[in-house]
Structure formats: structure tokens, C-alpha cells
Coordinates of C-alpha atoms and ligand atoms in Angstrom, one line a residue:
M1161 CA 47.5 5.3 -13.3
S1162 CA 44.5 7.7 -13.2
G1163 CA 44.0 9.9 -10.2
R1164 CA 40.5 8.5 -9.7
P1165 CA 39.9 6.2 -6.7
R1166 CA 39.7 2.6 -7.7
V1167 CA 36.7 0.6 -6.5
F1168 CA 36.3 -3.1 -6.8
V1169 CA 32.8 -4.5 -6.9
T1170 CA 32.7 -8.2 -6.3
R1171 CA 29.7 -9.0 -8.6
P1172 CA 27.5 -7.2 -11.1
I1173 CA 25.1 -5.3 -8.8
L1174 CA 22.1 -3.5 -10.2
D1175 CA 22.9 -0.7 -12.6
E1176 CA 21.6 2.1 -10.4
G1177 CA 24.3 1.4 -7.8
L1178 CA 27.1 1.2 -10.4
A1179 CA 25.9 4.5 -11.8
V1180 CA 26.3 6.1 -8.4
L1181 CA 29.9 5.0 -8.3
R1182 CA 30.7 6.0 -11.9
D1183 CA 28.9 9.4 -11.6
A1184 CA 31.0 10.1 -8.5
G1185 CA 34.1 9.7 -10.6
C1186 CA 35.3 6.3 -9.3
E1187 CA 37.3 3.9 -11.5
V1188 CA 34.9 1.0 -11.2
D1189 CA 36.2 -2.6 -11.6
V1190 CA 33.3 -5.1 -11.5
W1191 CA 33.7 -8.9 -11.2
Q1192 CA 31.8 -10.0 -14.2
D1193 CA 30.5 -13.4 -13.2
D1194 CA 27.4 -14.7 -11.5
L1195 CA 29.7 -16.7 -9.1
P1196 CA 31.9 -14.9 -6.5
P1197 CA 35.6 -14.4 -7.3
S1198 CA 37.9 -17.1 -5.9
R1199 CA 40.0 -16.1 -3.0
A1200 CA 43.0 -15.7 -5.4
D1201 CA 41.0 -13.5 -7.8
L1202 CA 39.6 -11.4 -4.9
L1203 CA 43.1 -10.8 -3.6
A1204 CA 44.4 -9.9 -7.0
R1205 CA 41.5 -7.6 -7.9
V1206 CA 41.4 -5.6 -4.7
R1207 CA 45.0 -4.5 -5.2
G1208 CA 45.2 -0.7 -5.0
A1209 CA 41.5 -0.3 -4.3
S1210 CA 40.3 2.7 -2.2
G1211 CA 36.9 1.0 -1.8
V1212 CA 35.6 -2.6 -2.0
L1213 CA 31.8 -3.1 -2.5
A1214 CA 31.4 -6.7 -1.3
L1215 CA 28.5 -9.1 -1.2
L1216 CA 27.9 -11.4 1.8
T1217 CA 29.6 -14.2 -0.1
E1218 CA 33.1 -12.7 0.2
R1219 CA 35.2 -13.1 3.3
I1220 CA 36.8 -9.7 3.9
D1221 CA 39.6 -10.2 6.4
A1222 CA 43.1 -9.0 7.1
G1223 CA 44.4 -10.9 4.0
V1224 CA 42.1 -8.9 1.7
M1225 CA 42.9 -5.7 3.5
D1226 CA 46.6 -6.4 3.1
A1227 CA 46.2 -7.3 -0.6
A1228 CA 44.3 -4.0 -1.1
G1229 CA 47.1 -2.1 0.5
P1230 CA 47.1 1.0 2.7
G1231 CA 44.9 3.0 0.4
L1232 CA 41.8 1.0 1.3
R1233 CA 39.4 3.3 3.1
V1234 CA 36.0 1.6 2.9
V1235 CA 34.4 -1.8 2.7
S1236 CA 30.8 -1.4 1.7
V1237 CA 28.7 -4.5 2.2
H1238 CA 25.7 -4.9 0.0
A1239 CA 23.7 -6.5 2.8
V1240 CA 22.6 -5.7 6.4
G1241 CA 24.5 -8.6 7.9
V1242 CA 28.3 -8.0 8.0
D1243 CA 29.4 -11.3 9.5
N1244 CA 31.6 -11.9 6.4
V1245 CA 33.8 -8.9 7.4
D1246 CA 36.4 -8.7 10.1
V1247 CA 35.0 -5.4 11.4
A1248 CA 37.5 -5.3 14.3
E1249 CA 40.4 -5.6 11.9
A1250 CA 39.0 -3.0 9.6
T1251 CA 38.5 -0.7 12.6
R1252 CA 42.1 -1.3 13.8
R1253 CA 43.3 -0.2 10.3
G1254 CA 41.0 2.9 10.1
I1255 CA 38.8 1.3 7.4
V1256 CA 35.1 2.2 7.5
V1257 CA 32.7 -0.7 7.1
T1258 CA 29.2 0.1 5.9
N1259 CA 26.0 -1.9 5.3
T1260 CA 22.5 -1.6 3.9
P1261 CA 19.9 -1.8 6.7
D1262 CA 16.3 -0.4 6.5
V1263 CA 15.9 -0.6 2.7
L1264 CA 15.4 -4.4 2.9
T1265 CA 13.4 -4.7 6.1
E1266 CA 9.9 -4.9 4.7
T1267 CA 10.9 -7.1 1.8
T1268 CA 12.7 -9.5 4.0
A1269 CA 9.8 -9.6 6.5
D1270 CA 7.4 -10.3 3.6
F1271 CA 9.5 -13.2 2.6
A1272 CA 9.8 -14.6 6.2
F1273 CA 6.1 -14.5 6.5
A1274 CA 5.6 -16.1 3.1
L1275 CA 7.9 -18.9 4.2
L1276 CA 6.0 -19.4 7.4
M1277 CA 2.7 -19.6 5.5
A1278 CA 4.1 -21.8 2.8
A1279 CA 5.4 -24.3 5.3
A1280 CA 2.3 -24.1 7.5
R1281 CA -0.1 -24.8 4.6
R1282 CA 2.3 -27.2 2.8
I1283 CA 2.2 -25.2 -0.4
P1284 CA 5.5 -26.6 -1.9
E1285 CA 4.2 -30.1 -1.2
G1286 CA 0.9 -29.2 -3.0
I1287 CA 2.8 -27.9 -6.0
D1288 CA 4.8 -31.1 -6.2
V1289 CA 1.6 -33.2 -6.0
V1290 CA 0.2 -31.4 -9.0
R1291 CA 3.4 -31.4 -11.0
R1292 CA 3.8 -35.1 -10.4
G1293 CA 0.3 -35.8 -11.7
E1294 CA -0.9 -37.1 -8.4
W1295 CA -3.8 -34.7 -7.9
R1296 CA -6.6 -37.3 -8.2
T1297 CA -9.5 -35.7 -6.3
W1298 CA -10.5 -33.4 -3.5
G1299 CA -10.0 -35.3 -0.3
P1300 CA -10.8 -34.4 3.4
K1301 CA -7.4 -35.5 4.5
V1302 CA -5.2 -34.3 1.7
L1303 CA -2.2 -32.1 2.8
L1304 CA -3.6 -31.1 6.1
G1305 CA -1.5 -28.3 7.5
T1306 CA -1.4 -25.9 10.4
D1307 CA -3.5 -22.7 10.8
V1308 CA -1.5 -19.5 10.7
H1309 CA -4.2 -17.3 12.0
G1310 CA -4.6 -17.4 15.8
G1311 CA -1.3 -19.2 16.2
T1312 CA 1.6 -18.1 18.4
L1313 CA 4.6 -16.7 16.7
G1314 CA 8.0 -16.6 18.5
V1315 CA 10.3 -13.9 17.1
V1316 CA 13.9 -14.5 18.0
G1317 CA 15.8 -11.2 17.6
F1318 CA 13.5 -8.2 17.8
G1319 CA 15.4 -5.7 15.6
R1320 CA 14.0 -4.1 12.5
I1321 CA 13.1 -7.3 10.6
G1322 CA 11.9 -9.2 13.6
R1323 CA 9.5 -6.3 14.4
A1324 CA 8.3 -6.1 10.8
V1325 CA 7.5 -9.8 10.9
A1326 CA 5.6 -9.3 14.2
R1327 CA 3.6 -6.5 12.6
R1328 CA 2.5 -8.9 9.9
A1329 CA 1.5 -11.5 12.5
S1330 CA -0.8 -9.0 14.2
G1331 CA -2.8 -8.9 10.9
F1332 CA -3.3 -12.7 11.3
A1333 CA -4.6 -12.3 14.9
M1334 CA -1.5 -14.2 16.1
R1335 CA -0.1 -13.9 19.6
V1336 CA 3.5 -12.7 19.4
L1337 CA 6.3 -13.7 21.8
R1338 CA 9.7 -12.2 21.3
H1339 CA 13.2 -12.9 22.6
D1340 CA 16.0 -10.3 22.4
P1341 CA 18.0 -10.2 25.7
G1342 CA 19.5 -6.8 25.0
L1343 CA 16.1 -5.1 24.5
P1344 CA 13.9 -4.3 27.5
A1345 CA 10.1 -4.3 27.1
G1346 CA 9.1 -1.0 25.4
P1347 CA 7.1 0.7 22.7
A1348 CA 8.2 -1.8 20.0
D1349 CA 6.4 -4.5 22.0
A1350 CA 3.4 -2.4 22.5
E1351 CA 3.1 -1.6 18.8
V1352 CA 2.5 -5.3 17.9
G1353 CA 1.3 -6.5 21.3
A1354 CA 4.4 -8.7 21.7
T1355 CA 5.3 -10.3 25.0
R1356 CA 8.9 -10.3 25.9
C1357 CA 10.5 -13.6 26.9
E1358 CA 13.7 -13.1 28.8
D1359 CA 14.5 -16.8 28.4
L1360 CA 14.6 -18.2 24.9
R1361 CA 13.2 -21.5 26.2
D1362 CA 10.0 -19.8 27.3
L1363 CA 9.4 -18.6 23.8
L1364 CA 10.3 -22.0 22.2
V1365 CA 7.9 -24.1 24.4
A1366 CA 4.9 -21.8 23.6
S1367 CA 5.3 -21.0 19.9
D1368 CA 3.7 -22.6 16.9
F1369 CA 6.1 -20.8 14.7
V1370 CA 9.6 -19.7 15.5
S1371 CA 11.2 -17.1 13.2
I1372 CA 14.9 -16.2 13.6
H1373 CA 16.1 -12.6 13.1
V1374 CA 19.4 -12.3 15.0
P1375 CA 22.7 -11.2 13.5
Y1376 CA 25.2 -14.0 13.2
G1377 CA 28.3 -14.0 15.4
P1378 CA 29.9 -16.0 18.2
A1379 CA 27.0 -15.3 20.5
T1380 CA 24.4 -16.6 18.1
H1381 CA 26.4 -19.5 16.5
H1382 CA 24.1 -22.6 16.8
L1383 CA 21.7 -20.7 18.9
I1384 CA 19.1 -23.2 17.7
G1385 CA 20.7 -26.5 18.4
D1386 CA 19.5 -29.8 20.0
A1387 CA 18.3 -28.2 23.2
A1388 CA 16.3 -25.5 21.5
L1389 CA 14.8 -27.9 19.0
E1390 CA 13.9 -30.2 21.8
A1391 CA 12.1 -27.4 23.6
M1392 CA 10.0 -26.6 20.5
R1393 CA 6.4 -28.0 20.2
P1394 CA 6.1 -31.1 18.1
H1395 CA 4.0 -29.3 15.4
A1396 CA 6.1 -26.1 15.5
I1397 CA 7.7 -24.7 12.3
L1398 CA 11.1 -23.1 12.4
V1399 CA 11.7 -20.2 9.9
N1400 CA 15.2 -18.9 9.3
T1401 CA 15.9 -15.8 7.2
S1402 CA 19.0 -14.6 9.2
R1403 CA 22.2 -16.6 8.7
G1404 CA 22.5 -20.4 8.2
P1405 CA 24.9 -21.1 11.1
V1406 CA 22.5 -19.6 13.7
V1407 CA 20.9 -23.0 13.3
D1408 CA 22.9 -26.2 14.0
T1409 CA 22.1 -28.0 10.7
D1410 CA 22.9 -31.5 12.1
A1411 CA 20.7 -30.9 15.0
L1412 CA 17.9 -29.8 12.7
V1413 CA 18.3 -32.9 10.6
R1414 CA 18.0 -35.0 13.8
A1415 CA 14.9 -33.1 14.9
L1416 CA 13.2 -33.5 11.6
A1417 CA 14.1 -37.1 11.3
A1418 CA 12.8 -37.8 14.8
G1419 CA 9.6 -35.8 14.1
R1420 CA 10.5 -33.6 17.1
I1421 CA 9.3 -30.4 15.2
G1422 CA 6.7 -30.0 12.6
G1423 CA 8.9 -28.5 9.8
A1424 CA 11.3 -25.9 8.8
A1425 CA 11.4 -23.1 6.2
L1426 CA 14.9 -21.9 5.5
D1427 CA 16.1 -19.1 3.3
V1428 CA 19.6 -19.5 4.7
T1429 CA 21.5 -22.7 5.4
D1430 CA 24.8 -24.0 6.6
P1431 CA 26.5 -24.7 4.2
E1432 CA 25.4 -22.3 1.5
P1433 CA 24.7 -23.3 -1.2
L1434 CA 23.1 -26.5 0.2
P1435 CA 24.2 -29.5 -2.0
P1436 CA 21.2 -31.2 -3.7
D1437 CA 21.8 -34.4 -1.9
H1438 CA 21.8 -32.8 1.5
P1439 CA 19.7 -34.7 4.1
L1440 CA 17.7 -31.5 4.9
L1441 CA 16.2 -31.9 1.4
S1442 CA 14.9 -35.3 2.1
F1443 CA 12.1 -34.1 4.5
P1444 CA 8.9 -33.0 2.8
G1445 CA 8.2 -30.6 5.7
C1446 CA 11.5 -28.8 5.2
L1447 CA 11.4 -26.1 2.6
V1448 CA 14.6 -24.5 1.4
V1449 CA 15.1 -21.6 -0.8
P1450 CA 18.4 -20.1 -2.0
H1451 CA 18.9 -17.0 0.3
V1452 CA 16.6 -14.7 -1.6
A1453 CA 14.6 -13.0 1.2
S1454 CA 15.6 -9.5 0.0
A1455 CA 15.3 -10.3 -3.7
S1456 CA 12.7 -7.9 -5.0
R1457 CA 13.8 -5.7 -7.9
A1458 CA 13.0 -2.5 -5.9
T1459 CA 14.8 -3.6 -2.8
R1460 CA 17.9 -4.9 -4.6
T1461 CA 18.0 -1.6 -6.5
R1462 CA 17.8 0.3 -3.2
M1463 CA 20.5 -1.9 -1.7
S1464 CA 22.9 -1.3 -4.6
V1465 CA 22.3 2.4 -4.5
L1466 CA 22.8 2.6 -0.7
A1467 CA 25.9 0.4 -0.8
A1468 CA 27.3 2.7 -3.5
R1469 CA 26.3 5.9 -1.6
N1470 CA 27.9 4.6 1.5
L1471 CA 31.2 3.9 -0.3
V1472 CA 31.2 7.3 -2.2
A1473 CA 30.5 9.2 1.0
V1474 CA 33.5 7.7 2.8
L1475 CA 35.8 8.5 -0.2
R1476 CA 34.5 12.0 -0.3
G1477 CA 35.2 12.4 3.4
E1478 CA 31.5 12.6 4.3
R1479 CA 29.5 10.6 6.9
P1480 CA 28.1 7.6 5.1
P1481 CA 24.4 6.8 5.6
H1482 CA 25.1 3.5 7.4
A1483 CA 28.5 2.8 9.0
V1484 CA 28.9 -0.3 11.1
N1485 CA 32.0 0.8 12.9
D1486 CA 30.7 4.3 13.6
E1487 CA 33.8 5.0 15.8
M1488 CA 35.8 5.0 12.6
V1489 CA 33.8 7.5 10.7
A1490 CA 35.0 10.7 12.4
R1491 CA 38.6 9.6 12.0
A1492 CA 38.0 8.6 8.4
V1493 CA 36.2 11.9 7.6
A1494 CA 39.1 13.9 9.0
L1495 CA 41.7 11.8 7.1
A1496 CA 39.7 11.9 3.9
L1497 CA 39.4 15.6 4.0
D1498 CA 43.1 15.8 4.3
R1499 CA 44.1 13.2 1.7
N1500 CA 41.3 13.4 -0.8
R1501 CA 40.2 17.0 -1.1
G1502 CA 39.0 17.6 -4.6
R1503 CA 39.4 14.0 -5.9
L1504 CA 35.8 13.0 -5.9
Ligands
LIG3061 C1 21.4 -9.4 4.3 O1 21.2 -8.2 3.9 O2 22.1 -9.6 5.3 C2 20.6 -10.5 3.6 O3 21.0 -11.7 4.1 C3 20.9 -10.4 2.1 O4 19.8 -9.8 1.6

């Protein structure tokens, strides 16, 4: 066995990220398939790893940490959301968990706004009409949509991405409402002229577009369910680029079927992937894309590099650029200095 720390990467990430790991002297084992490893394969391949660079598709829990063994020091997630990792369990074991915020903010916000506009102006339906050979003439009532400019945007979750979406809205002369119970009114609101809604319902009843930007967890599971959808305006469009289970899928199907909301534009769904015969796909006003909001070449490159740098930093006993369980970092740095001096 070589003395180099072993790192398991759960999918071929962009080369720039892999180069960071290799240049740092890691022994890099990459899962060479476009689909994620099965649970059994994941458990087998993490054995003996000092670091795991995981995508959002892998559940990293106590079982994976056990399989990796006591040498596992870092789980680096190639995403901003870390709901696929049992962070509490990692913290208990002294394992640092890192993620890739900031580098994807603007790209994800671009995409959320693109979804909003596509659904409002019925662009996918228009594309289908042309492709099906049904474009017969210009017509005054053809594919009438909803104006984006001058509308009211409700941003649920006013973190980095929510604020970046709100900035885009101000360029369209939109009124912005935002809901984020933990965040008092402040400079972020002033920057985009947002009005804080303490109560989610106040935002829902007044918005033409509702865009979701909360992290997923027990507190946000099915945040948008029957009651929330009932509160929305009948022409309002729901945009979700956060995590699928923030929206109760069955409730959304009911709302769309009953015409209680105007439409939905979803980058994320529950389940993922959405089967082609799923009822959500039967509504022309429901647009679904396969979880690609951060998928620009530049941003995926930055994410791969940041995920790799996070991982290497922990193995070197340095502070990683973005640790989720910050409380672990000091301990890990001290331990690493002890155990790993001179290895990387
Ligand atoms: C994230 O980073 O959490 C996104 O969902 C993947 O781009």
C-alpha cells in the first residue's frame, strides 16, 4: 500500500478538480460511470479512504463512514446543498464536511430566472408547437402568457442564491417580497428593494412568481404543500431550484390538476430522476428540467476545483475554504498536523 492518502471520487468530475487532487499527491480512485455507484459499490470503494469527494446523489451516512474506516477525515460535497450527508454523524466522528457555495450562486440564479421566464411566457409549449408542425399562423390568442416585468416575485429563502435572483428581478422592474424567518430586514433587502414577509403566507398570497431557495432539511420538508399552494394566486408560477422534497409533489399535482396555480418550473423534483410517466409531466404548464441549474462549464469547473481544494486542505491539516461543520475544523487541523505531517 502506498503512503499517499486515498481519495474516492464518486463520479468523473471536471478534469481541473481531479488535477488538484492528483497534484496534491492523493491516490485518486474515480467511479467511472455516468450513473452513481450502487450502495454496495460505494461501500466497497470508500474502504480505506482518507477523503470522499461526493456528489449530491450519494447518501453519505454512518454506514459509509464505517465502511471507509477510522482514517476518513473529510467528506467533500460537490454542491452547496449537503442534505445527502449526515453532518451530525460526521461531526461526532471528527470528519470535516465541506461544500461549494458562492461559485455557483450567479449561475444558479440565472437558471432560476430563465425557468421563471420560460414558464411565464410558455416557451417550452411554443417550442413543442413548432416541432409538432402546428404553427399555422400568427394569432392574437396564441400561447398567451404572463408578463414578467412589473410582476411580484416572492423569494422563499433569502440566502446567496435567493438574493441573486432578487437582483435579477429588480432589472425587470419587479416588486420583490422575501421570506426567510431567520433573517431580519437589513442591507440585503435594501440592495434589491425587497420587502420582508415574516409570514410565508403573506408572500404567497401576493406573488405572481414564487421562487424557492431554502436548504432542504426537516424544517423545510414539504414547506410548499397543500396549504401553501392553496394560498398562491391562481395565475402564479412556482419555481424550484432548491431541493425536490421542499415541495410536496402530490400536493403540486393536485394544485395543477385543479388549476389552483398557473404553473410550475422545476429544476428539482421528488423523486429524482422523475419517471417519464409521472403525472407532473402531463401538465403543459409544468416545466421540468433534470437538476441542471449550476450546469455551466465555468461553474462546474469552479465547483470541481473548490471541492478538490476543500478536500486537500483538510488532508494537509489546513483550514478548507468552505467547511459545513466549522466546529470540526480546528480539531481536524490539530489532528492532521499530528498524523499527516509531510504526507501531502
Ligand atoms: C447544489 O449545489 O446544491 C446544486 O443543487 C447542484 O448544483
